[in-house]
C-alpha positions as a printed Julia matrix, in Angstrom:
388×3 Matrix{Float64}:
 -47.36  -40.83  -47.84
 -49.94  -43.45  -49.69
 -52.84  -44.72  -47.58
 -52.1   -48.71  -48.15
 -54.91  -50.91  -46.52
 -53.62  -54.29  -47.62
 -51.32  -56.59  -45.99
 -47.48  -57.0   -46.49
 -45.96  -59.66  -48.99
 -43.57  -60.71  -46.25
 -41.27  -58.29  -43.97
 -39.16  -55.9   -46.04
 -35.95  -56.19  -47.02
 -33.85  -53.58  -48.45
 -30.27  -54.54  -49.89
 -28.05  -51.75  -51.63
 -25.22  -52.65  -53.17
 -22.02  -51.13  -52.61
 -22.22  -47.87  -54.96
 -25.82  -47.6   -54.24
 -25.98  -46.99  -50.55
 -26.5   -43.04  -50.2
 -29.54  -43.79  -52.55
 -30.6   -46.64  -50.28
 -30.03  -44.75  -47.17
 -32.32  -41.94  -48.4
 -35.1   -44.46  -49.48
 -34.65  -46.3   -46.29
 -35.78  -42.78  -44.47
 -38.91  -42.43  -46.23
 -40.12  -45.65  -45.43
 -39.3   -45.57  -41.81
 -41.04  -42.24  -41.37
 -44.09  -43.29  -43.51
 -44.5   -46.46  -41.49
 -44.14  -44.95  -37.94
 -46.81  -42.52  -38.81
 -48.91  -45.14  -40.93
 -52.33  -46.06  -39.0
 -53.5   -49.61  -39.74
 -55.8   -51.72  -37.7
 -54.11  -55.03  -38.27
 -50.57  -53.35  -37.56
 -49.89  -55.5   -34.07
 -50.84  -58.59  -36.17
 -48.78  -61.43  -37.02
 -48.98  -60.5   -40.8
 -47.21  -56.92  -39.9
 -44.92  -58.36  -37.85
 -41.66  -56.5   -38.13
 -43.5   -53.87  -40.04
 -42.26  -50.43  -38.15
 -38.57  -51.13  -37.58
 -35.88  -48.32  -37.34
 -34.16  -49.43  -40.54
 -35.0   -52.01  -43.29
 -31.68  -52.13  -44.95
 -29.95  -55.33  -44.46
 -26.04  -55.76  -44.2
 -24.34  -57.28  -46.77
 -21.13  -57.22  -48.15
 -18.78  -58.64  -51.39
 -15.27  -59.15  -50.07
 -12.56  -59.83  -53.1
  -9.71  -62.09  -52.57
  -6.46  -60.79  -53.68
  -6.58  -62.11  -57.2
  -9.95  -60.22  -57.59
 -12.03  -62.87  -57.22
 -15.35  -62.42  -54.43
 -17.99  -63.64  -52.99
 -21.49  -62.69  -51.91
 -22.14  -62.68  -47.84
 -25.31  -61.29  -46.34
 -24.86  -60.59  -42.84
 -28.96  -61.2   -41.32
 -31.76  -63.37  -42.09
 -33.49  -62.82  -45.51
 -36.19  -66.0   -44.5
 -39.58  -65.28  -45.73
 -38.64  -61.49  -46.74
 -40.14  -59.01  -49.51
 -36.29  -58.33  -50.71
 -35.48  -55.67  -52.85
 -31.7   -55.03  -54.06
 -30.53  -51.71  -55.78
 -27.74  -51.57  -57.71
 -25.79  -48.87  -59.66
 -24.25  -49.98  -62.28
 -22.67  -46.79  -63.73
 -20.81  -46.28  -60.62
 -17.53  -46.38  -61.87
 -16.07  -44.44  -58.67
 -15.65  -47.6   -56.64
 -12.22  -49.51  -56.88
 -11.08  -52.91  -55.54
  -7.52  -54.59  -55.78
  -6.82  -56.61  -58.28
  -3.09  -58.5   -57.98
  -1.7   -55.03  -56.11
  -3.4   -53.11  -59.04
  -6.52  -50.83  -58.37
  -9.21  -51.81  -60.54
 -12.54  -49.63  -61.26
 -15.02  -51.2   -61.24
 -17.3   -51.6   -64.29
 -20.96  -52.7   -65.23
 -19.93  -56.12  -65.54
 -18.33  -56.08  -61.92
 -21.5   -54.34  -60.4
 -23.73  -57.11  -62.17
 -21.68  -59.73  -61.38
 -21.69  -58.72  -57.15
 -25.37  -58.63  -57.95
 -25.82  -62.26  -58.95
 -23.76  -62.88  -55.87
 -26.03  -61.65  -53.23
 -28.83  -63.14  -55.4
 -26.84  -66.48  -54.64
 -26.48  -65.81  -51.21
 -29.87  -65.17  -50.64
 -30.44  -69.06  -51.54
 -34.15  -68.85  -52.16
 -34.55  -68.13  -49.16
 -36.28  -65.37  -49.6
 -40.59  -65.04  -50.15
 -39.65  -62.73  -53.12
 -36.99  -60.79  -54.96
 -37.02  -57.23  -56.57
 -34.11  -55.69  -58.35
 -34.21  -52.16  -58.63
 -31.79  -51.36  -61.62
 -31.9   -47.62  -62.36
 -29.42  -48.23  -65.08
 -30.41  -51.19  -66.91
 -27.09  -53.18  -67.72
 -26.02  -53.19  -71.15
 -29.27  -51.79  -72.17
 -27.63  -49.81  -74.83
 -27.16  -53.7   -76.28
 -30.89  -53.82  -76.98
 -30.94  -55.35  -80.66
 -28.95  -57.14  -82.98
 -27.54  -55.58  -86.22
 -24.8   -57.77  -87.27
 -23.49  -61.14  -86.03
 -23.36  -59.74  -81.94
 -24.43  -60.72  -78.63
 -27.65  -59.77  -76.97
 -26.21  -58.81  -73.65
 -29.2   -57.06  -71.76
 -31.8   -59.8   -73.0
 -28.9   -62.59  -71.6
 -28.73  -60.61  -68.34
 -32.57  -60.31  -67.9
 -32.97  -64.17  -68.73
 -30.16  -64.82  -66.21
 -31.49  -62.85  -63.42
 -34.83  -64.56  -63.61
 -33.76  -67.92  -63.83
 -31.96  -67.19  -60.59
 -35.39  -66.41  -58.74
 -35.79  -62.97  -59.02
 -39.76  -61.94  -59.78
 -39.66  -58.33  -60.65
 -36.94  -55.93  -62.39
 -37.63  -52.15  -61.96
 -35.26  -50.32  -64.41
 -35.82  -45.96  -65.15
 -35.94  -45.15  -68.89
 -34.94  -48.32  -70.6
 -32.83  -47.32  -73.67
 -35.2   -49.87  -75.6
 -38.28  -51.08  -72.88
 -39.12  -53.89  -76.06
 -36.18  -55.55  -74.12
 -38.55  -57.1   -71.61
 -39.75  -59.39  -74.63
 -36.63  -61.57  -73.14
 -38.9   -62.45  -70.14
 -42.38  -61.75  -70.87
 -43.49  -64.02  -67.88
 -41.99  -61.89  -65.13
 -42.38  -58.42  -64.09
 -40.25  -55.68  -65.71
 -41.45  -51.72  -65.24
 -39.42  -48.83  -66.65
 -40.19  -46.23  -65.15
 -39.71  -42.62  -66.48
 -38.66  -39.25  -64.24
 -40.57  -36.97  -66.24
 -42.79  -35.52  -63.25
 -39.2   -35.03  -61.11
 -37.72  -33.0   -64.43
 -40.9   -30.67  -64.75
 -40.63  -30.25  -60.87
 -36.92  -29.46  -60.62
 -37.56  -27.04  -63.53
 -40.04  -25.49  -61.88
 -38.35  -24.88  -58.3
 -35.23  -23.62  -59.97
 -36.17  -21.67  -62.98
 -38.78  -19.07  -61.7
 -39.82  -17.25  -65.11
 -40.92  -20.03  -67.17
 -43.92  -18.83  -69.49
 -45.74  -22.43  -69.83
 -47.83  -22.61  -73.01
 -47.01  -23.12  -76.37
 -46.41  -19.71  -77.57
 -43.37  -19.63  -74.91
 -41.87  -23.37  -74.92
 -41.34  -25.86  -76.95
 -39.72  -29.83  -76.02
 -37.24  -31.29  -77.99
 -36.2   -34.86  -78.77
 -32.16  -35.16  -79.86
 -33.31  -37.98  -82.19
 -36.2   -39.95  -83.41
 -35.44  -43.05  -80.96
 -36.6   -40.84  -77.88
 -39.51  -39.24  -79.41
 -41.66  -41.11  -76.8
 -40.78  -39.69  -73.97
 -40.82  -36.26  -75.62
 -43.89  -36.44  -77.05
 -45.63  -37.81  -73.53
 -43.94  -34.47  -71.77
 -44.83  -32.44  -74.52
 -48.75  -33.54  -73.59
 -48.64  -33.49  -70.16
 -47.34  -29.46  -70.58
 -49.54  -28.33  -73.79
 -46.8   -27.72  -75.57
 -45.62  -28.69  -79.12
 -42.67  -30.99  -80.17
 -39.8   -30.93  -82.37
 -37.23  -33.34  -83.2
 -33.76  -34.12  -84.62
 -32.35  -36.89  -86.59
 -29.1   -37.47  -87.22
 -27.78  -37.87  -90.54
 -24.58  -40.08  -90.48
 -22.17  -41.71  -92.87
 -22.48  -44.87  -93.68
 -19.31  -45.76  -95.69
 -16.91  -45.47  -92.37
 -16.96  -46.53  -88.5
 -15.26  -44.19  -86.41
 -15.13  -45.27  -82.76
 -16.98  -47.88  -83.37
 -20.17  -46.24  -84.43
 -20.74  -44.14  -88.18
 -19.78  -40.63  -88.14
 -22.87  -38.07  -87.55
 -22.62  -35.61  -90.64
 -25.43  -33.42  -89.98
 -28.68  -32.83  -87.27
 -31.77  -32.17  -89.22
 -34.47  -30.47  -87.49
 -38.56  -31.34  -88.1
 -40.66  -29.42  -86.1
 -42.3   -25.74  -85.5
 -40.31  -22.61  -85.1
 -38.26  -22.21  -82.05
 -37.4   -19.03  -81.93
 -37.7   -16.98  -78.52
 -39.29  -19.85  -76.94
 -37.72  -21.92  -74.4
 -36.7   -25.59  -75.0
 -36.61  -28.87  -73.15
 -34.37  -30.95  -74.64
 -35.37  -34.35  -73.29
 -33.21  -37.65  -73.6
 -32.55  -40.68  -71.85
 -28.68  -40.02  -70.94
 -26.02  -38.06  -71.02
 -22.35  -40.31  -72.36
 -20.08  -37.83  -73.51
 -22.81  -35.37  -73.8
 -21.53  -33.99  -77.76
 -25.29  -35.1   -79.33
 -27.34  -32.79  -77.0
 -24.52  -29.65  -77.34
 -24.66  -30.12  -80.94
 -28.68  -29.91  -80.97
 -28.45  -26.67  -78.3
 -26.16  -25.36  -80.82
 -28.36  -25.71  -83.75
 -31.32  -24.38  -81.7
 -29.65  -21.54  -80.5
 -28.93  -20.67  -83.85
 -32.76  -20.75  -84.73
 -32.96  -18.12  -82.27
 -34.17  -20.28  -79.17
 -34.44  -18.05  -76.06
 -33.01  -20.57  -73.68
 -32.13  -24.2   -73.71
 -32.6   -26.82  -70.6
 -31.27  -30.35  -71.02
 -33.34  -32.96  -68.97
 -31.76  -36.86  -69.33
 -32.16  -39.74  -66.55
 -28.83  -40.74  -66.48
 -26.08  -37.92  -66.67
 -22.74  -40.19  -67.31
 -20.42  -37.77  -68.16
 -17.79  -40.15  -69.5
 -15.62  -37.22  -71.51
 -15.79  -35.12  -68.06
 -17.49  -31.29  -67.86
 -15.46  -28.89  -69.84
 -17.72  -29.13  -72.76
 -20.49  -27.98  -70.46
 -19.01  -25.49  -69.04
 -18.03  -24.03  -72.12
 -21.68  -24.45  -73.35
 -23.21  -22.51  -70.39
 -20.56  -19.83  -70.51
 -21.25  -19.29  -74.16
 -25.23  -19.36  -73.57
 -25.66  -22.42  -75.33
 -27.16  -23.77  -72.34
 -29.21  -22.63  -69.24
 -29.12  -25.75  -67.24
 -28.55  -29.41  -67.02
 -30.99  -31.72  -64.97
 -29.76  -35.45  -64.55
 -31.22  -37.79  -61.53
 -29.43  -39.35  -58.53
 -30.29  -42.87  -60.06
 -26.05  -43.22  -60.92
 -23.05  -41.87  -59.21
 -22.99  -38.14  -59.76
 -19.08  -36.8   -59.09
 -18.97  -33.69  -56.7
 -18.04  -31.49  -59.42
 -20.84  -31.78  -61.1
 -23.33  -31.07  -57.81
 -21.18  -27.9   -57.97
 -21.88  -26.35  -61.34
 -24.43  -23.73  -61.62
 -26.07  -25.07  -64.09
 -26.63  -28.2   -62.78
 -29.96  -29.25  -61.52
 -30.24  -32.37  -59.13
 -33.7   -34.39  -59.54
 -33.79  -36.92  -56.48
 -35.65  -39.75  -56.89
 -35.35  -41.61  -53.53
 -39.14  -40.55  -52.59
 -40.53  -42.05  -55.9
 -38.42  -45.23  -55.35
 -39.75  -45.59  -51.91
 -43.06  -45.19  -52.95
 -42.81  -48.01  -55.42
 -41.16  -50.16  -52.64
 -43.62  -49.63  -50.19
 -46.84  -49.96  -52.7
 -45.26  -53.35  -54.01
 -44.76  -54.11  -50.8
 -48.18  -54.61  -49.79
 -49.05  -56.07  -53.23
 -50.86  -53.16  -54.17
 -51.16  -51.33  -57.8
 -48.54  -48.8   -59.29
 -50.02  -47.85  -62.06
 -50.79  -44.34  -60.85
 -47.16  -44.08  -59.98
 -46.32  -45.0   -63.18
 -48.47  -42.47  -64.81
 -47.89  -39.13  -62.93
 -49.73  -36.99  -65.34
 -52.29  -35.7   -62.36
 -49.32  -34.79  -59.99
 -47.99  -33.04  -63.05
 -51.06  -30.93  -63.39
 -50.88  -30.48  -60.05
 -47.47  -29.07  -59.55
 -48.09  -27.03  -63.0
 -51.01  -25.42  -61.08
 -48.74  -24.64  -57.74
 -46.56  -22.83  -60.15
 -49.0   -20.6   -62.21
 -49.95  -19.76  -58.69
 -46.42  -18.59  -57.31
 -46.83  -21.34  -54.68
 -43.6   -22.81  -55.83
């Protein structure tokens, strides 16, 4: 629990959109517990009215008509509130009826529902912060041909509707924030949660550059691999994809080979860190390449485990000894099958999000939350002292 002495911006309200309710409930529970325990000399003043409540979740819904059209409805007052909207645009498990057909919700549907809820607020909130862990359309972040810039467009649309801050996790390319230079945009990395998850579940790691290494599976993700390698005191290596630019298969140029740059991985435990696992082909090819180079164990860390082609390839890779573990967060929808897998380590982000909301509501700085190097060093010290 953080010691926050500042006055809250407004009465705290959280709206967890459909598909993000489980995460919203966990975040809410942390906030309720902290604010019950927290001592503040101004707690009884008007500025702290509604500071301690049994829940900060506000009731809202998006009912649909038979034609598939919808509307946003907020069932409680939001006037003067400091509002936080949680949305998981990658939750494909939700369905709605479209002219008698069952239709799965796409990222477009979730984004549209978010706009409906913002529209229902009607400008009555004191401040609106959107927490969108998987940034909508973030994979379409730059223009390479005559094509749309969907992510930049969405960010501008949200800020034009009155959103003050947008908080996301591991944006595919953080430079999309250039589309909204006068608004708050934070992209948060879950490096600390990955390290903590690994230390809790794997008891025989030797954390030094002779026994471990961090690998980036491509040149685009080098930043996060460099950060993790630096805070752990390890060496870093990377792969780059050699593509065949003479042909296009499934909308992209096929990968011919993964070329490796870095020192020897022989006999070392290796952490492969990326922003997302989509189909998983790339990371499994990288794992196979590392095992061919005589790496000891391969752990894959990815902020978003989408697993768009299912888990069968990962099951086979685990049985064949190519991977020792897969770590992803609960920021996006996780299938029950994934949670049951013996190689899967779930990194819970709800406490981290609760810290961010609590701190922002008090108008305090979140810079120490965005750079967790001190907490990582403390976790490593505990691990080396066998306290985990």
